[in-house]
Short mmCIF file of C-alpha atoms and ligand atoms in Angstrom, two decimals:
data_model
loop_
_atom_site.label_atom_id
_atom_site.label_comp_id
_atom_site.label_asym_id
_atom_site.label_seq_id
_atom_site.Cartn_x
_atom_site.Cartn_y
_atom_site.Cartn_z
CA MET A 1 37.67 -34.20 39.65
CA PRO A 2 37.59 -33.91 35.93
CA LYS A 3 36.58 -30.45 34.77
CA PRO A 4 32.97 -30.05 33.58
CA ARG A 5 32.52 -30.17 29.78
CA TYR A 6 29.98 -27.93 28.29
CA LEU A 7 28.47 -28.02 24.73
CA PHE A 8 27.47 -24.74 23.04
CA VAL A 9 25.32 -25.22 20.06
CA GLY A 10 25.76 -22.26 17.66
CA ALA A 11 28.89 -20.07 17.14
CA GLY A 12 27.06 -16.81 16.92
CA PHE A 13 27.30 -14.06 19.56
CA SER A 14 25.15 -15.98 22.11
CA GLY A 15 27.14 -19.17 22.06
CA ALA A 16 30.57 -17.45 21.68
CA VAL A 17 30.03 -14.95 24.52
CA LEU A 18 28.64 -17.48 26.90
CA ALA A 19 31.33 -20.04 26.20
CA ARG A 20 34.04 -17.43 26.71
CA GLU A 21 32.50 -16.15 29.88
CA LEU A 22 32.21 -19.58 31.46
CA VAL A 23 35.71 -20.73 30.56
CA THR A 24 37.05 -17.52 31.97
CA ARG A 25 35.02 -17.44 35.15
CA MET A 26 35.18 -21.15 36.13
CA GLU A 27 37.11 -24.32 35.61
CA CYS A 28 35.47 -25.95 32.70
CA GLU A 29 35.95 -26.92 29.01
CA ALA A 30 33.85 -25.77 26.14
CA VAL A 31 33.00 -27.33 22.80
CA VAL A 32 31.21 -24.83 20.43
CA ILE A 33 29.67 -26.48 17.41
CA ASP A 34 27.98 -24.97 14.42
CA SER A 35 26.29 -26.52 11.44
CA ARG A 36 27.62 -23.87 9.10
CA PRO A 37 31.17 -23.73 7.66
CA HIS A 38 31.83 -20.40 9.53
CA ILE A 39 31.49 -18.89 12.92
CA GLY A 40 29.54 -15.74 13.55
CA GLY A 41 25.99 -16.84 12.84
CA ASN A 42 24.10 -14.16 10.93
CA CYS A 43 26.65 -11.52 11.81
CA HIS A 44 29.28 -13.28 9.65
CA THR A 45 31.43 -11.02 7.60
CA GLU A 46 33.98 -11.84 4.96
CA ARG A 47 36.01 -10.09 2.34
CA ASP A 48 34.58 -10.24 -1.13
CA PRO A 49 37.24 -11.89 -3.31
CA THR A 50 36.49 -9.69 -6.39
CA THR A 51 36.14 -6.26 -4.86
CA GLY A 52 37.92 -6.57 -1.62
CA VAL A 53 34.91 -5.05 0.24
CA MET A 54 33.96 -6.42 3.67
CA LEU A 55 30.68 -8.16 3.18
CA HIS A 56 27.95 -8.43 5.80
CA VAL A 57 27.05 -11.83 4.41
CA TYR A 58 23.63 -12.09 5.98
CA GLY A 59 22.75 -8.53 5.64
CA PRO A 60 23.84 -5.18 7.19
CA HIS A 61 24.74 -5.20 10.89
CA ILE A 62 25.31 -1.85 12.56
CA PHE A 63 26.33 -2.29 16.22
CA ASN A 64 24.24 0.06 18.48
CA THR A 65 23.69 -0.08 22.21
CA SER A 66 23.26 2.05 25.27
CA ASN A 67 24.31 -0.71 27.45
CA GLU A 68 27.69 0.29 29.02
CA ARG A 69 28.62 -3.24 29.93
CA VAL A 70 27.94 -4.55 26.31
CA TRP A 71 29.85 -1.80 24.75
CA ALA A 72 32.89 -2.23 27.03
CA TYR A 73 32.64 -6.02 26.43
CA VAL A 74 32.85 -5.96 22.70
CA GLN A 75 35.55 -3.56 22.57
CA GLN A 76 37.89 -5.91 24.38
CA PHE A 77 37.81 -8.08 21.18
CA GLY A 78 38.43 -5.45 18.44
CA VAL A 79 38.33 -1.88 17.33
CA PHE A 80 34.79 -0.42 16.61
CA ARG A 81 34.98 2.58 14.20
CA PRO A 82 32.24 5.16 14.72
CA PHE A 83 29.46 4.64 12.27
CA ILE A 84 26.20 6.39 12.00
CA ASN A 85 23.52 4.71 9.96
CA ARG A 86 21.73 7.28 7.68
CA VAL A 87 19.03 5.57 5.69
CA LYS A 88 17.20 6.92 2.67
CA ALA A 89 13.68 5.85 1.32
CA SER A 90 13.30 5.91 -2.42
CA THR A 91 9.62 6.28 -3.21
CA SER A 92 7.49 7.24 -6.27
CA ARG A 93 7.14 10.71 -4.51
CA GLY A 94 10.87 11.22 -4.25
CA VAL A 95 13.83 10.26 -2.10
CA PHE A 96 13.48 11.01 1.66
CA SER A 97 15.35 10.65 4.81
CA MET A 98 14.50 7.84 7.21
CA PRO A 99 13.56 7.37 10.04
CA ILE A 100 10.86 10.20 9.64
CA ASN A 101 12.40 13.39 10.83
CA LEU A 102 11.89 17.11 10.32
CA HIS A 103 13.60 17.03 7.00
CA THR A 104 11.43 14.12 5.79
CA ILE A 105 8.25 15.96 6.95
CA ASN A 106 9.20 19.28 5.45
CA GLN A 107 10.18 17.80 2.11
CA PHE A 108 7.25 15.42 1.97
CA PHE A 109 4.62 18.05 2.66
CA GLY A 110 6.55 20.94 1.01
CA LYS A 111 6.66 22.88 4.32
CA ARG A 112 9.19 24.80 6.37
CA PHE A 113 8.06 23.72 9.86
CA ASN A 114 10.03 24.32 12.92
CA PRO A 115 9.98 21.35 15.49
CA VAL A 116 6.97 22.70 17.35
CA GLU A 117 4.99 23.30 14.15
CA ALA A 118 5.85 19.98 12.73
CA ARG A 119 4.77 18.11 15.84
CA ALA A 120 1.41 19.79 15.89
CA PHE A 121 1.00 19.21 12.14
CA VAL A 122 1.72 15.48 12.39
CA ALA A 123 -0.46 15.14 15.50
CA GLY A 124 -3.30 16.53 13.34
CA LEU A 125 -2.74 13.87 10.72
CA GLY A 126 -3.02 11.09 13.22
CA ASP A 127 -6.18 9.06 13.64
CA GLN A 128 -7.44 10.19 17.04
CA SER A 129 -10.20 7.57 17.18
CA ILE A 130 -7.56 4.90 17.89
CA GLU A 131 -6.98 4.77 21.66
CA GLU A 132 -4.81 1.83 22.33
CA PRO A 133 -3.12 0.63 19.04
CA GLN A 134 -3.61 -3.11 18.82
CA ASN A 135 -1.28 -3.75 15.86
CA PHE A 136 1.45 -2.16 13.49
CA GLN A 137 -1.16 -0.41 11.30
CA GLU A 138 -3.13 1.20 14.12
CA GLN A 139 0.14 2.39 15.73
CA ALA A 140 1.19 4.06 12.46
CA LEU A 141 -2.17 5.52 11.76
CA LYS A 142 -2.56 6.89 15.18
CA PHE A 143 0.79 8.68 15.23
CA LEU A 144 1.51 9.48 11.62
CA GLY A 145 -1.77 9.37 9.62
CA ARG A 146 -2.55 7.68 6.28
CA ASP A 147 -0.21 9.49 3.90
CA LEU A 148 3.06 8.96 5.72
CA TYR A 149 1.99 5.42 6.65
CA GLN A 150 1.13 4.43 2.99
CA THR A 151 4.31 6.06 1.63
CA PHE A 152 6.90 4.77 4.03
CA PHE A 153 5.51 1.77 5.99
CA TYR A 154 2.66 -0.05 4.28
CA GLY A 155 4.41 -1.52 1.34
CA TYR A 156 7.74 -2.03 3.00
CA THR A 157 6.07 -3.92 5.92
CA ARG A 158 3.94 -6.05 3.57
CA LYS A 159 7.13 -7.01 1.55
CA GLN A 160 9.23 -7.58 4.66
CA TRP A 161 6.74 -9.62 6.68
CA GLY A 162 4.56 -11.13 3.97
CA CYS A 163 1.35 -10.32 5.73
CA GLU A 164 -0.96 -7.35 6.36
CA PRO A 165 0.47 -4.85 8.91
CA THR A 166 -2.82 -5.35 10.85
CA GLU A 167 -1.53 -8.88 11.78
CA LEU A 168 1.75 -7.59 13.21
CA PRO A 169 2.37 -6.27 16.69
CA ALA A 170 2.65 -2.46 17.21
CA SER A 171 6.08 -3.18 18.82
CA ILE A 172 7.79 -3.68 15.40
CA LEU A 173 6.97 -0.12 14.48
CA LYS A 174 8.06 1.20 17.87
CA ARG A 175 11.60 0.12 16.91
CA LEU A 176 11.76 3.19 14.59
CA PRO A 177 11.79 6.70 16.13
CA VAL A 178 9.94 9.59 14.64
CA ARG A 179 11.81 12.87 15.21
CA PHE A 180 10.87 16.50 15.16
CA ASN A 181 14.36 17.71 14.50
CA TYR A 182 16.99 17.12 11.79
CA ASP A 183 18.64 14.10 13.44
CA ASP A 184 18.63 11.40 10.78
CA ASN A 185 20.61 8.88 12.79
CA TYR A 186 18.65 5.60 12.35
CA TYR A 187 19.24 4.66 15.99
CA ASN A 188 18.84 6.38 19.38
CA GLN A 189 21.54 4.51 21.11
CA LYS A 190 24.46 6.05 22.90
CA PHE A 191 27.18 3.85 21.32
CA GLN A 192 27.17 3.04 17.51
CA GLY A 193 29.84 1.52 15.39
CA ILE A 194 31.13 -1.22 13.04
CA PRO A 195 34.13 -3.39 13.80
CA GLU A 196 37.07 -2.39 11.74
CA ASP A 197 37.94 -5.93 10.60
CA GLY A 198 34.36 -7.25 10.60
CA TYR A 199 32.20 -9.22 13.13
CA THR A 200 33.64 -12.55 12.34
CA ALA A 201 37.07 -11.37 13.50
CA ILE A 202 35.53 -10.15 16.78
CA ILE A 203 33.71 -13.46 17.39
CA ALA A 204 36.97 -15.40 16.48
CA ARG A 205 38.78 -13.44 19.21
CA ILE A 206 36.03 -14.21 21.64
CA LEU A 207 36.37 -17.93 20.91
CA ASP A 208 40.14 -17.79 20.96
CA HIS A 209 40.81 -19.47 24.37
CA PRO A 210 42.65 -22.67 25.20
CA ALA A 211 39.63 -24.15 26.86
CA ILE A 212 37.35 -23.57 23.87
CA GLU A 213 37.30 -26.01 20.96
CA VAL A 214 35.26 -24.98 17.84
CA ARG A 215 33.84 -27.54 15.44
CA LEU A 216 32.34 -26.20 12.19
CA ASN A 217 30.05 -28.13 9.77
CA THR A 218 28.87 -29.99 12.80
CA ALA A 219 25.04 -30.41 13.30
CA PHE A 220 23.70 -30.95 16.70
CA ARG A 221 22.05 -34.32 17.53
CA ARG A 222 20.15 -34.58 20.70
CA GLY A 223 22.17 -37.70 21.56
CA ASP A 224 25.36 -35.45 21.75
CA ALA A 225 24.08 -34.13 25.02
CA GLU A 226 25.03 -37.30 26.94
CA GLN A 227 28.67 -36.53 26.54
CA PHE A 228 28.51 -33.23 28.21
CA ASP A 229 27.69 -31.85 31.68
CA HIS A 230 25.35 -29.23 30.22
CA VAL A 231 24.19 -28.09 26.82
CA PHE A 232 23.66 -24.38 25.88
CA TYR A 233 21.53 -24.41 22.90
CA THR A 234 21.26 -21.37 20.61
CA GLY A 235 19.68 -22.84 17.59
CA PRO A 236 15.97 -22.71 16.57
CA ILE A 237 13.85 -23.93 19.48
CA ASP A 238 11.49 -25.93 17.17
CA ALA A 239 14.33 -27.71 15.57
CA PHE A 240 15.52 -28.87 18.93
CA PHE A 241 12.34 -30.80 19.52
CA ASP A 242 12.21 -32.02 15.91
CA PHE A 243 9.26 -29.73 15.07
CA SER A 244 6.94 -31.98 17.13
CA GLU A 245 4.64 -29.03 17.89
CA GLY A 246 4.89 -27.55 14.32
CA ARG A 247 7.21 -25.02 12.74
CA LEU A 248 7.55 -21.52 14.01
CA GLY A 249 7.16 -18.79 11.40
CA TYR A 250 10.30 -16.94 10.28
CA ARG A 251 10.97 -14.57 7.43
CA THR A 252 14.20 -14.98 5.53
CA VAL A 253 15.79 -12.82 2.98
CA ASN A 254 17.36 -13.26 -0.41
CA PHE A 255 20.18 -11.13 -1.85
CA GLU A 256 20.57 -10.37 -5.49
CA ARG A 257 24.11 -9.15 -6.13
CA ILE A 258 24.91 -6.13 -8.20
CA ASP A 259 28.54 -5.42 -9.34
CA ALA A 260 29.57 -1.85 -10.38
CA GLU A 261 32.38 0.59 -10.66
CA GLY A 262 32.88 3.37 -8.06
CA ASP A 263 29.76 4.25 -6.12
CA TYR A 264 26.49 2.46 -6.97
CA GLN A 265 23.95 4.22 -4.86
CA GLY A 266 25.81 6.86 -2.78
CA ASN A 267 24.57 5.47 0.56
CA PRO A 268 24.90 2.32 2.62
CA VAL A 269 21.20 1.58 2.70
CA ILE A 270 18.26 2.71 0.52
CA ASN A 271 14.81 1.44 1.36
CA TYR A 272 12.15 0.88 -1.27
CA PRO A 273 8.75 1.05 0.37
CA ASP A 274 6.60 1.02 -2.78
CA MET A 275 4.80 -2.22 -3.46
CA GLU A 276 5.65 -1.95 -7.17
CA VAL A 277 9.31 -2.54 -6.41
CA PRO A 278 9.87 -6.13 -5.53
CA TRP A 279 12.85 -5.58 -3.13
CA THR A 280 12.67 -3.93 0.31
CA ARG A 281 16.03 -2.29 0.23
CA VAL A 282 19.42 -2.17 -1.44
CA HIS A 283 22.63 -2.18 0.68
CA GLU A 284 26.07 -1.26 -0.70
CA HIS A 285 28.65 -2.71 1.65
CA LYS A 286 31.76 -0.54 0.96
CA HIS A 287 29.76 2.27 2.64
CA PHE A 288 29.72 0.31 5.83
CA ALA A 289 33.53 0.72 6.09
CA PRO A 290 34.11 4.32 4.99
CA TRP A 291 37.63 4.09 6.26
CA GLU A 292 38.51 1.76 3.42
CA THR A 293 38.90 2.61 -0.27
CA HIS A 294 37.79 0.24 -3.08
CA GLU A 295 37.55 1.00 -6.86
CA ARG A 296 34.82 -1.47 -7.46
CA THR A 297 31.65 -1.88 -5.48
CA VAL A 298 29.07 -4.48 -4.66
CA ALA A 299 25.45 -3.97 -3.59
CA PHE A 300 22.54 -6.33 -2.94
CA ARG A 301 18.89 -6.10 -3.57
CA GLU A 302 17.07 -7.60 -0.55
CA THR A 303 13.84 -9.46 -0.95
CA SER A 304 12.05 -11.21 1.83
CA LYS A 305 9.98 -14.48 1.87
CA GLU A 306 8.66 -17.23 4.06
CA THR A 307 11.36 -19.56 5.50
CA ALA A 308 11.39 -22.92 3.78
CA PRO A 309 13.02 -25.89 5.74
CA ASP A 310 16.52 -25.36 4.27
CA ASP A 311 16.54 -21.50 4.48
CA VAL A 312 18.39 -19.45 7.11
CA PRO A 313 15.78 -18.11 9.59
CA TYR A 314 16.09 -14.32 10.08
CA TYR A 315 13.03 -12.61 11.52
CA PRO A 316 10.67 -14.39 14.00
CA LYS A 317 7.12 -13.53 12.93
CA ARG A 318 5.39 -14.14 16.20
CA LEU A 319 1.91 -14.20 14.86
CA ALA A 320 -0.81 -15.46 17.15
CA ALA A 321 -0.39 -19.04 15.92
CA ASP A 322 3.40 -18.93 16.35
CA ARG A 323 2.98 -17.65 19.94
CA GLU A 324 0.71 -20.62 20.85
CA ILE A 325 3.29 -23.12 19.42
CA LEU A 326 6.06 -21.26 21.25
CA LEU A 327 4.34 -21.63 24.60
CA ARG A 328 4.28 -25.42 24.11
CA TYR A 329 8.07 -25.52 23.05
CA ARG A 330 8.89 -23.25 26.12
CA ALA A 331 7.20 -25.71 28.49
CA MET A 332 9.07 -28.57 26.87
CA ALA A 333 12.30 -26.57 27.20
CA GLU A 334 11.81 -25.87 30.83
CA ALA A 335 11.26 -29.58 31.48
CA GLN A 336 14.50 -30.51 29.51
CA PRO A 337 17.17 -31.46 32.03
CA GLY A 338 20.70 -30.30 31.39
CA VAL A 339 19.85 -27.99 28.58
CA SER A 340 19.59 -24.11 28.48
CA PHE A 341 18.02 -22.17 25.66
CA LEU A 342 19.29 -18.68 24.83
CA GLY A 343 19.66 -16.28 21.93
CA ARG A 344 17.44 -15.08 19.14
CA LEU A 345 16.58 -18.50 17.65
CA ALA A 346 16.19 -20.44 20.88
CA THR A 347 13.92 -17.92 22.42
CA TYR A 348 12.18 -16.95 19.20
CA ARG A 349 12.52 -13.18 19.66
CA TYR A 350 13.40 -10.20 17.52
CA MET A 351 16.88 -9.46 19.06
CA ASP A 352 19.59 -7.13 17.97
CA MET A 353 23.29 -8.07 18.56
CA GLU A 354 23.45 -5.96 21.75
CA ALA A 355 20.55 -7.67 23.27
CA VAL A 356 21.96 -11.11 22.43
CA ILE A 357 25.31 -10.18 24.06
CA GLY A 358 23.67 -8.60 27.11
CA GLU A 359 21.58 -11.66 27.73
CA ALA A 360 24.67 -13.97 27.28
CA LEU A 361 26.52 -11.97 29.90
CA GLU A 362 23.53 -12.10 32.34
CA PHE A 363 23.14 -15.72 31.56
CA ALA A 364 26.79 -16.33 32.52
CA ASP A 365 26.23 -14.41 35.79
CA ALA A 366 23.22 -16.53 36.73
CA PHE A 367 24.87 -19.80 35.79
CA GLN A 368 28.05 -18.91 37.73
CA ARG A 369 25.89 -18.08 40.80
CA THR A 370 23.99 -21.37 40.61
CA THR A 371 27.22 -23.46 40.05
CA LEU A 372 29.00 -21.78 42.93
CA ARG A 373 26.01 -22.26 45.22
CA SER A 374 25.61 -25.94 44.36
CA ALA A 375 29.46 -26.35 44.87
CA SER A 376 29.29 -24.74 48.37
CA ASP A 377 26.16 -26.80 49.21
CA SER A 378 27.92 -29.99 48.38
CA GLU A 379 30.96 -28.99 50.43
CA GLY A 380 28.79 -27.92 53.35
N1 UDP B 401 9.85 -0.20 8.30
C1 UDP B 401 9.09 0.32 7.24
N2 UDP B 401 9.70 1.11 6.36
C2 UDP B 401 11.03 1.40 6.36
C3 UDP B 401 11.81 0.83 7.45
C4 UDP B 401 11.14 0.04 8.33
O1 UDP B 401 7.90 -0.01 7.13
O2 UDP B 401 11.52 2.13 5.59
C5 UDP B 401 9.15 -1.10 9.25
C6 UDP B 401 9.26 -2.58 8.83
O3 UDP B 401 8.08 -3.23 9.25
C7 UDP B 401 10.37 -3.09 9.75
C8 UDP B 401 10.09 -2.29 11.01
O4 UDP B 401 9.71 -0.98 10.54
O5 UDP B 401 10.26 -4.48 10.03
C9 UDP B 401 11.33 -2.11 11.93
O6 UDP B 401 12.41 -1.54 11.18
P1 UDP B 401 13.91 -1.92 11.39
O7 UDP B 401 14.79 -1.09 10.52
O8 UDP B 401 14.15 -1.81 12.81
O9 UDP B 401 14.02 -3.48 10.91
P2 UDP B 401 15.29 -4.36 10.91
O10 UDP B 401 15.46 -4.72 9.48
O11 UDP B 401 16.46 -3.66 11.53
O12 UDP B 401 14.94 -5.53 11.72
#
């Protein structure tokens, strides 16, 4: 019997991890296509020819997970150097530490609170009339009060998402911790790091297997599916169905490059939450690799906008109208024979790298179980 041939659409973490798992666990051949000229999706990294700095081409990616399986998995494919993301917010009232922690609170209010005092103080600022926060703004007002919300969240969120924070789900704010100690680590996860030679090198090693063929600059056409036993689609779900139900809303980001000598801003990421500043944040990429030395530096001012048809989609907006459209696409996806949809774009969810990898591994487990079961059924 010829080996089954599977098509993986998209060479980001989803497509790469699933392809690798399937060719490792079962007899099959994988073709991984990507419409872009590089693998790695939005995690793509490459060396900047002028400075030698490793660039996170689609914006900063700091690997963070508490999932032991995911952490063990990625480390098979490269060295992750310890990296703790410490973000600053530059506002008209000064420069503060993010996410909001005891240092932020004490500096912002000119206090010398201990953790217990700070907790009581911030609780007193919160709007107690909000019982169940229904959106981002209510979540912030309930737990932080107006002053902290206006300074650190309102403008940033308006600029980042292009809508009022009342239109956004409370879950977006819940991504960020508020701490009543001096821990200024941006993430709460157990394992945090950045690959020594970039994410693209990691994904290249995941894809480096004799049963995997990678084709770049190759757009997916639905007719391609006929040549394969199964298609694993990780692109935008609305594009798969030729936008028949309408376009899902995404935000995209633009980067304005700044070249400088030495150290431009003294930190990897500085957020600019004031509405008067057009950009949301500035990232200086040499600081994501503190184990390297470079004389010159390169930073990017990040601005956010609505995604036009030719833009790279970044953040799924998931407004009420989007969720309705999504339900229709989901029903169509379930009725689509021989195609599975996975990853950030195909499921239209706000997913970090670790979630994408975790789901690809679980997807491989489930696919393997079904395939084994149908093989033993046909033998029996
Ligand atoms: N956010 C904010 N001010 C900040 C940082 C974040 O208002 O200084 C809000 C913003 O709406 C953002 C959300 O908190 O979308 C989640 O932040 P996170 O850093 O997780 O966003 P990411 O860019 O990593 O997706």
